[in-house]
C-alpha cells in the first residue's frame, strides 16, 4: 500500500491546538469519528508511549507519529497542518512543528508500514512541500497539495 491508497480527504485536518498532546488528540479523534480504530484508548496509549520514548518530530517542521496495533486491516493516515505551529513538540532540530502525519498500521503489516512511513517522510521533504501544505486555505487544498500527481509515488 502506498501513499495514494492510505491518504483520504476525510482524514486531513487543520490542527487548532498549540500543544503537542492536544494536537495528537485532535488527530486521534479523526480516526474515532470515522470508526476506523475500534480501541481508541489503546491508540492513545501507544501514541503517547511512543512519544515518551522518543519524539517523532523529525525536523524541518515535520512530525510523523506512528504505531502498529491489533485490529487494523490496512494502514491509516491522518494529515494535520498547523498554521501557527506546535512549539512543544520536541523535534530533533528544535523547530516548531507545522505538519503532523499520523500513521496507524496493523501488527502484522510490517512491510506496508515501513514502506508507507518511508514514503511519507520522503514525500514531505520534497522542495516546497511544507510551504504548500502550511499555506493551504482549507483541508481540500491541503489534500490536493499533498496528493499532487507529480509528487506522490505508490
Short mmCIF file of C-alpha atoms in Angstrom, two decimals:
data_model
loop_
_atom_site.label_atom_id
_atom_site.label_comp_id
_atom_site.label_asym_id
_atom_site.label_seq_id
_atom_site.Cartn_x
_atom_site.Cartn_y
_atom_site.Cartn_z
CA UNK A 1 0.00 0.00 0.00
CA UNK A 2 1.34 3.38 -1.00
CA UNK A 3 0.51 6.93 -0.04
CA UNK A 4 -2.26 7.24 -2.63
CA UNK A 5 -4.22 4.38 -1.07
CA UNK A 6 -3.63 5.39 2.56
CA UNK A 7 -4.47 9.10 2.42
CA UNK A 8 -8.10 10.25 2.20
CA UNK A 9 -9.52 13.79 2.15
CA UNK A 10 -11.69 12.98 5.19
CA UNK A 11 -8.52 12.36 7.20
CA UNK A 12 -6.99 15.79 6.65
CA UNK A 13 -7.42 18.46 9.29
CA UNK A 14 -6.29 21.93 10.22
CA UNK A 15 -4.90 21.50 13.72
CA UNK A 16 -6.17 24.11 16.16
CA UNK A 17 -4.26 23.02 19.25
CA UNK A 18 -0.93 24.61 20.06
CA UNK A 19 0.27 21.84 22.40
CA UNK A 20 1.66 18.51 21.26
CA UNK A 21 -0.69 16.46 23.44
CA UNK A 22 -3.83 18.27 22.30
CA UNK A 23 -2.78 18.22 18.64
CA UNK A 24 -2.23 14.45 18.78
CA UNK A 25 -5.63 14.01 20.46
CA UNK A 26 -7.26 16.03 17.65
CA UNK A 27 -5.73 13.66 15.13
CA UNK A 28 -6.73 10.54 17.07
CA UNK A 29 -10.31 11.89 17.19
CA UNK A 30 -10.32 11.83 13.39
CA UNK A 31 -9.93 8.03 13.50
CA UNK A 32 -12.54 7.81 16.25
CA UNK A 33 -15.15 9.87 14.38
CA UNK A 34 -14.74 7.70 11.30
CA UNK A 35 -14.92 4.46 13.33
CA UNK A 36 -11.65 3.23 11.82
CA UNK A 37 -9.94 2.34 15.09
CA UNK A 38 -12.01 0.27 17.49
CA UNK A 39 -9.76 0.63 20.54
CA UNK A 40 -9.17 4.38 20.74
CA UNK A 41 -7.82 4.20 24.30
CA UNK A 42 -5.16 1.73 23.20
CA UNK A 43 -4.23 4.01 20.28
CA UNK A 44 -3.86 6.97 22.65
CA UNK A 45 -1.68 4.91 24.99
CA UNK A 46 0.52 3.68 22.15
CA UNK A 47 0.94 7.13 20.57
CA UNK A 48 1.82 8.83 23.86
CA UNK A 49 4.11 5.98 24.93
CA UNK A 50 5.93 6.24 21.58
CA UNK A 51 6.34 9.99 22.04
CA UNK A 52 7.63 9.46 25.58
CA UNK A 53 10.32 7.09 24.29
CA UNK A 54 11.42 9.48 21.56
CA UNK A 55 9.79 12.42 19.83
CA UNK A 56 8.54 11.75 16.31
CA UNK A 57 9.38 15.34 15.38
CA UNK A 58 11.88 14.56 12.62
CA UNK A 59 12.88 18.15 11.84
CA UNK A 60 12.05 20.72 9.17
CA UNK A 61 8.68 21.34 10.87
CA UNK A 62 7.56 17.73 10.36
CA UNK A 63 6.37 15.09 12.84
CA UNK A 64 5.36 11.55 11.94
CA UNK A 65 3.82 9.80 14.96
CA UNK A 66 3.38 6.13 14.08
CA UNK A 67 2.29 2.90 15.76
CA UNK A 68 1.24 -0.63 14.96
CA UNK A 69 -1.64 -2.24 16.81
CA UNK A 70 -4.17 -5.06 16.72
CA UNK A 71 -7.40 -4.67 14.76
CA UNK A 72 -6.15 -2.52 11.88
CA UNK A 73 -6.75 -4.12 8.47
CA UNK A 74 -4.89 -1.58 6.30
CA UNK A 75 -2.59 1.30 7.28
CA UNK A 76 -4.40 4.53 8.13
CA UNK A 77 -3.05 8.07 7.78
CA UNK A 78 -4.24 11.39 9.21
CA UNK A 79 -2.59 14.59 7.98
CA UNK A 80 -2.65 17.57 10.32
CA UNK A 81 -1.49 21.05 9.35
CA UNK A 82 -0.87 23.75 11.94
CA UNK A 83 -0.56 27.27 10.60
CA UNK A 84 0.59 28.59 13.99
CA UNK A 85 2.84 25.63 14.75
CA UNK A 86 3.22 23.31 17.73
CA UNK A 87 6.07 24.72 19.81
CA UNK A 88 6.34 22.00 22.46
CA UNK A 89 6.63 19.05 20.07
CA UNK A 90 10.28 18.39 20.88
CA UNK A 91 11.51 17.95 17.32
CA UNK A 92 15.12 16.87 16.86
CA UNK A 93 16.03 20.25 15.34
CA UNK A 94 14.03 22.18 17.99
CA UNK A 95 11.89 23.84 15.29
CA UNK A 96 8.17 24.22 15.76
CA UNK A 97 6.14 21.51 14.05
CA UNK A 98 3.64 22.54 11.38
CA UNK A 99 2.93 19.23 9.64
CA UNK A 100 1.93 16.09 11.56
CA UNK A 101 1.27 12.86 9.68
CA UNK A 102 -0.04 10.10 11.96
CA UNK A 103 0.27 6.53 10.70
CA UNK A 104 -1.53 3.58 12.32
CA UNK A 105 -0.95 0.09 10.95
CA UNK A 106 -1.80 -3.45 11.97
CA UNK A 107 0.65 -5.56 13.97
CA UNK A 108 1.26 -7.89 11.01
CA UNK A 109 1.71 -5.13 8.43
CA UNK A 110 5.41 -4.53 8.96
CA UNK A 111 6.38 -4.23 5.26
CA UNK A 112 3.45 -1.94 4.37
CA UNK A 113 4.08 0.12 7.49
CA UNK A 114 7.78 0.67 6.81
CA UNK A 115 7.18 1.42 3.11
CA UNK A 116 4.42 3.91 3.93
CA UNK A 117 6.44 5.59 6.68
CA UNK A 118 9.47 6.00 4.41
CA UNK A 119 7.30 7.22 1.53
CA UNK A 120 5.57 9.85 3.66
CA UNK A 121 8.85 11.20 5.03
CA UNK A 122 10.45 11.34 1.57
CA UNK A 123 7.33 13.00 0.16
CA UNK A 124 7.22 15.67 2.88
CA UNK A 125 10.90 16.53 2.38
CA UNK A 126 10.40 17.39 -1.30
CA UNK A 127 11.27 21.03 -2.06
CA UNK A 128 8.33 23.34 -1.44
CA UNK A 129 6.01 20.69 0.02
CA UNK A 130 5.89 22.07 3.58
CA UNK A 131 5.16 25.57 2.29
CA UNK A 132 2.34 24.30 0.05
CA UNK A 133 0.72 22.47 2.94
CA UNK A 134 1.09 25.25 5.50
CA UNK A 135 -0.18 27.90 3.06
CA UNK A 136 -3.25 25.88 2.03
CA UNK A 137 -6.52 27.67 2.80
CA UNK A 138 -8.50 24.59 3.79
CA UNK A 139 -8.36 20.81 4.12
CA UNK A 140 -9.24 20.24 0.48
CA UNK A 141 -6.30 22.39 -0.59
CA UNK A 142 -4.02 20.50 1.83
CA UNK A 143 -5.18 17.20 0.35
CA UNK A 144 -4.68 18.40 -3.23
CA UNK A 145 -1.21 19.77 -2.45
CA UNK A 146 -0.19 16.56 -0.69
CA UNK A 147 -1.59 14.30 -3.39
CA UNK A 148 -0.30 16.29 -6.36
CA UNK A 149 0.13 13.63 -9.09
CA UNK A 150 3.63 14.80 -9.97
CA UNK A 151 4.82 14.22 -6.40
CA UNK A 152 3.14 11.13 -4.99
CA UNK A 153 4.63 7.72 -5.54
CA UNK A 154 2.92 4.46 -4.75
#
